[in-house]
Coordinates of C-alpha atoms in Angstrom, one line a residue:
Chain A
S1 CA 16.4 6.3 7.2
Y2 CA 16.5 2.6 8.0
V3 CA 16.5 0.2 5.1
V4 CA 15.8 -3.5 5.0
T5 CA 16.8 -5.7 2.1
Q6 CA 15.3 -8.9 0.9
P7 CA 16.3 -11.2 -2.0
P8 CA 13.8 -10.8 -4.9
S9 CA 13.1 -14.5 -5.2
V10 CA 13.7 -18.0 -3.7
A11 CA 12.8 -21.2 -5.5
L12 CA 12.9 -24.7 -4.3
A13 CA 11.2 -28.1 -4.5
P14 CA 8.4 -29.3 -2.3
G15 CA 9.6 -30.7 1.0
Q16 CA 12.7 -28.6 1.1
T17 CA 13.4 -25.8 3.6
A18 CA 13.0 -22.2 2.5
R19 CA 15.0 -19.5 4.3
I20 CA 14.1 -15.9 3.4
T21 CA 16.4 -13.2 4.7
C22 CA 15.8 -9.6 5.7
G23 CA 19.0 -7.6 6.0
G24 CA 19.5 -4.4 7.9
N25 CA 22.2 -2.6 10.0
N26 CA 22.1 -4.3 13.5
I27 CA 18.6 -5.5 12.7
A28 CA 18.9 -7.7 15.8
N29 CA 18.2 -4.6 17.8
R30 CA 14.8 -4.3 16.2
R31 CA 11.7 -6.6 16.2
V32 CA 11.0 -8.0 12.8
H33 CA 7.6 -9.1 11.5
W34 CA 6.8 -11.2 8.5
Y35 CA 3.8 -11.2 6.2
Q36 CA 2.7 -13.7 3.6
Q37 CA 0.8 -12.4 0.5
R38 CA -0.6 -15.0 -1.8
P39 CA -1.5 -13.8 -5.3
G40 CA -4.5 -11.6 -5.4
Q41 CA -4.9 -11.6 -1.6
A42 CA -4.2 -9.3 1.3
P43 CA -1.1 -9.8 3.4
V44 CA -1.3 -12.0 6.5
V45 CA 1.2 -11.9 9.4
V46 CA 2.9 -15.2 9.8
I47 CA 5.6 -14.2 12.3
Y48 CA 5.7 -11.2 14.7
K49 CA 8.3 -10.0 17.1
D50 CA 11.0 -12.0 15.4
K51 CA 9.7 -15.5 16.2
D52 CA 6.2 -15.5 17.5
R53 CA 3.6 -17.3 15.4
P54 CA -0.1 -16.2 15.3
S55 CA -2.7 -18.8 16.0
G56 CA -3.6 -20.7 12.8
I57 CA -0.1 -20.4 11.3
P58 CA 1.6 -23.8 10.8
E59 CA 4.5 -24.7 13.0
R60 CA 6.5 -25.0 9.8
F61 CA 6.9 -21.3 9.9
S62 CA 9.6 -19.9 12.2
G63 CA 11.7 -16.8 12.6
S64 CA 15.0 -15.7 13.9
N65 CA 16.9 -12.5 14.2
S66 CA 20.6 -12.1 14.8
G67 CA 23.3 -9.6 13.9
N68 CA 22.4 -7.9 10.6
T69 CA 20.0 -10.6 9.3
A70 CA 16.5 -11.7 10.2
T71 CA 15.3 -15.0 8.7
L72 CA 11.9 -16.5 8.0
T73 CA 12.2 -20.3 7.7
I74 CA 9.6 -22.4 6.2
S75 CA 10.1 -26.1 6.7
R76 CA 8.8 -28.8 4.3
V77 CA 7.5 -26.2 1.8
E78 CA 4.2 -26.9 0.0
A79 CA 2.7 -25.6 -3.1
G80 CA 0.3 -23.5 -0.9
D81 CA 3.3 -21.6 0.5
E82 CA 3.9 -19.9 -2.9
A83 CA 3.6 -16.3 -2.2
D84 CA 5.4 -13.0 -1.7
Y85 CA 6.9 -12.6 1.8
Y86 CA 7.6 -9.2 3.3
C87 CA 9.6 -8.3 6.4
Q88 CA 8.8 -5.2 8.4
V89 CA 10.4 -3.2 11.2
W90 CA 9.8 0.0 13.0
D91 CA 12.2 2.8 12.3
S92 CA 12.1 4.6 15.7
G93 CA 14.4 7.4 14.3
R94 CA 11.7 8.5 11.9
D95 CA 8.7 6.9 13.6
H96 CA 8.0 5.0 10.4
V97 CA 7.0 1.5 9.4
V98 CA 9.6 0.1 7.0
F99 CA 8.8 -2.8 4.7
G100 CA 11.3 -4.9 2.8
G101 CA 11.0 -5.1 -0.9
G102 CA 9.5 -8.6 -0.7
T103 CA 10.6 -12.0 -1.7
T104 CA 8.7 -14.2 -4.1
L105 CA 8.8 -17.9 -3.0
T106 CA 8.3 -20.3 -5.9
V107 CA 7.7 -24.0 -5.2
L108 CA 9.0 -25.9 -8.2
Chain B
Q1 CA -13.6 -12.4 14.4
V2 CA -12.3 -9.0 13.4
Q3 CA -13.0 -7.9 9.9
L4 CA -12.1 -4.8 8.0
Q5 CA -13.7 -3.7 4.8
E6 CA -12.3 -0.8 2.6
S7 CA -14.6 1.1 0.3
G8 CA -14.4 4.1 -2.0
P9 CA -14.4 5.1 -5.6
G10 CA -12.3 2.9 -7.9
L11 CA -11.4 5.7 -10.2
V12 CA -10.1 9.2 -9.3
K13 CA -9.1 12.0 -11.6
P14 CA -5.6 13.5 -11.4
S15 CA -5.4 16.4 -9.0
D16 CA -8.5 15.3 -7.2
T17 CA -8.8 14.0 -3.6
L18 CA -9.0 10.2 -3.0
S19 CA -11.3 9.3 -0.1
L20 CA -11.6 5.9 1.4
T21 CA -13.3 4.4 4.4
C22 CA -12.6 1.2 6.4
A23 CA -15.5 -0.3 8.3
V24 CA -14.5 -2.4 11.3
S25 CA -16.5 -5.3 12.6
G26 CA -15.8 -7.6 15.5
D27 CA -13.8 -5.0 17.3
S28 CA -14.5 -1.4 18.6
I29 CA -12.7 1.5 17.1
S30 CA -13.0 3.2 20.5
S31 CA -11.0 0.5 22.2
P32 CA -7.4 1.5 22.8
K33 CA -6.2 0.3 19.4
W34 CA -4.4 1.7 16.4
W35 CA -5.7 1.5 12.8
G36 CA -3.7 2.0 9.7
W37 CA -3.4 2.3 6.0
I38 CA -1.0 0.6 3.6
R39 CA -1.0 0.7 -0.2
Q40 CA 0.5 -1.5 -2.9
P41 CA 1.1 -0.1 -6.5
P42 CA 0.5 -2.6 -9.3
G43 CA 3.2 -5.2 -9.3
K44 CA 5.1 -3.6 -6.5
G45 CA 5.7 -3.9 -2.8
L46 CA 3.9 -2.6 0.3
E47 CA 4.1 1.1 1.2
W48 CA 3.0 2.3 4.7
I49 CA 0.8 5.4 4.7
G50 CA 0.2 5.8 8.4
H51 CA -1.8 4.7 11.4
I52 CA -4.2 6.5 13.8
Y53 CA -5.2 5.9 17.4
Y54 CA -8.8 6.0 18.5
S55 CA -8.1 9.3 20.1
G56 CA -6.9 10.8 16.9
S57 CA -3.1 10.6 17.4
T58 CA -1.2 9.6 14.3
Y59 CA 2.0 8.2 12.9
D60 CA 2.5 9.4 9.3
N61 CA 4.7 8.6 6.4
T62 CA 6.5 11.8 6.0
S63 CA 6.8 11.3 2.2
L64 CA 3.0 11.6 2.0
K65 CA 2.2 13.5 5.2
S66 CA 1.3 16.8 3.5
R67 CA -1.3 15.1 1.4
V68 CA -2.7 12.6 3.9
T69 CA -5.5 13.0 6.4
M70 CA -6.6 10.1 8.6
S71 CA -9.6 10.2 10.9
V72 CA -11.7 8.0 13.2
D73 CA -15.5 7.9 13.3
T74 CA -16.4 6.1 16.5
S75 CA -20.2 6.5 15.8
K76 CA -19.8 4.4 12.6
N77 CA -16.9 2.3 13.9
Q78 CA -14.8 3.2 10.9
I79 CA -11.7 5.0 9.9
S80 CA -11.1 7.2 6.8
L81 CA -8.3 8.2 4.6
K82 CA -8.0 11.3 2.4
L83 CA -5.2 11.8 -0.1
T84 CA -5.1 15.1 -1.9
S85 CA -3.7 16.1 -5.3
V86 CA -3.4 12.6 -6.6
T87 CA -1.4 11.5 -9.6
A88 CA -1.0 8.3 -11.5
L89 CA 1.7 7.3 -8.9
D90 CA -1.1 7.0 -6.3
T91 CA -2.7 4.2 -8.3
A92 CA -2.6 1.2 -6.0
V93 CA -4.5 -1.3 -3.9
Y94 CA -5.3 0.4 -0.6
Y95 CA -5.5 -1.7 2.6
C96 CA -6.6 -0.9 6.0
A97 CA -5.3 -2.8 9.0
R98 CA -5.4 -3.1 12.7
V99 CA -2.0 -2.2 14.1
V100 CA -0.4 -3.6 17.2
V101 CA 1.6 -0.8 18.9
L102 CA 3.9 -1.4 21.9
P103 CA 5.8 2.0 22.0
A104 CA 8.2 1.1 24.8
A105 CA 9.4 -2.0 22.8
R106 CA 9.3 -0.1 19.5
I107 CA 6.9 -2.6 18.1
H108 CA 4.4 -1.7 15.4
Y109 CA 2.9 -4.4 13.2
M110 CA -0.4 -5.1 11.4
D111 CA -2.2 -8.1 12.8
V112 CA -5.5 -7.9 10.8
W113 CA -5.9 -6.7 7.2
G114 CA -8.8 -5.8 5.1
K115 CA -9.1 -7.3 1.6
G116 CA -8.1 -4.1 0.0
T117 CA -9.7 -1.8 -2.6
T118 CA -8.2 -0.8 -5.9
V119 CA -7.9 2.8 -6.8
T120 CA -6.9 4.0 -10.2
V121 CA -5.9 7.6 -10.9
S122 CA -6.8 8.5 -14.5
S123 CA -8.6 11.1 -16.5

């Protein structure tokens, strides 16, 4: 089965750039989607198909996917960006949705 | 604006069947769309349960498949989830979601989520 791995946590000061990674074998061959989950709320998709941004999501959110790592980049982080972030791919071998374990972003 | 609302009993006894519904507004269940279920145990990450097409076709998490039944009710514009033989490990927030599926591109992702409903399995 396909596995994607995320760092448990990322912490940085307001105004800095957050890079949250999602690692998987040749993940560049898969489309990666990213969800933001604020405390006590449902997840919201912030990036889909590696780099596309839904309407209403700030341009500060961007995505990339190359080699064995996909990355969610949040520029000029704000307190409101504090949340858990999950990457997700489709495992076509098993016809399964696969989520990463999630990364907690803390804005110091 | 598409909205999804989960509902069901908040407490289920061990070995019983968990039954949830998800009412959809702002979109038609009968349109060619997929609708899914995801759960999140307390303090843990997201776990995909499965998703269902308006026609009844499904993609299922094989680790739960033998216990899961998903269905579509076009007359009520809602989907349902049944999970049999529950244990404490099934305690979680259960979310329904609209799922974007592009099979040729191997793309499946959730673009709209409900707020979730908490289910506790306990005697």
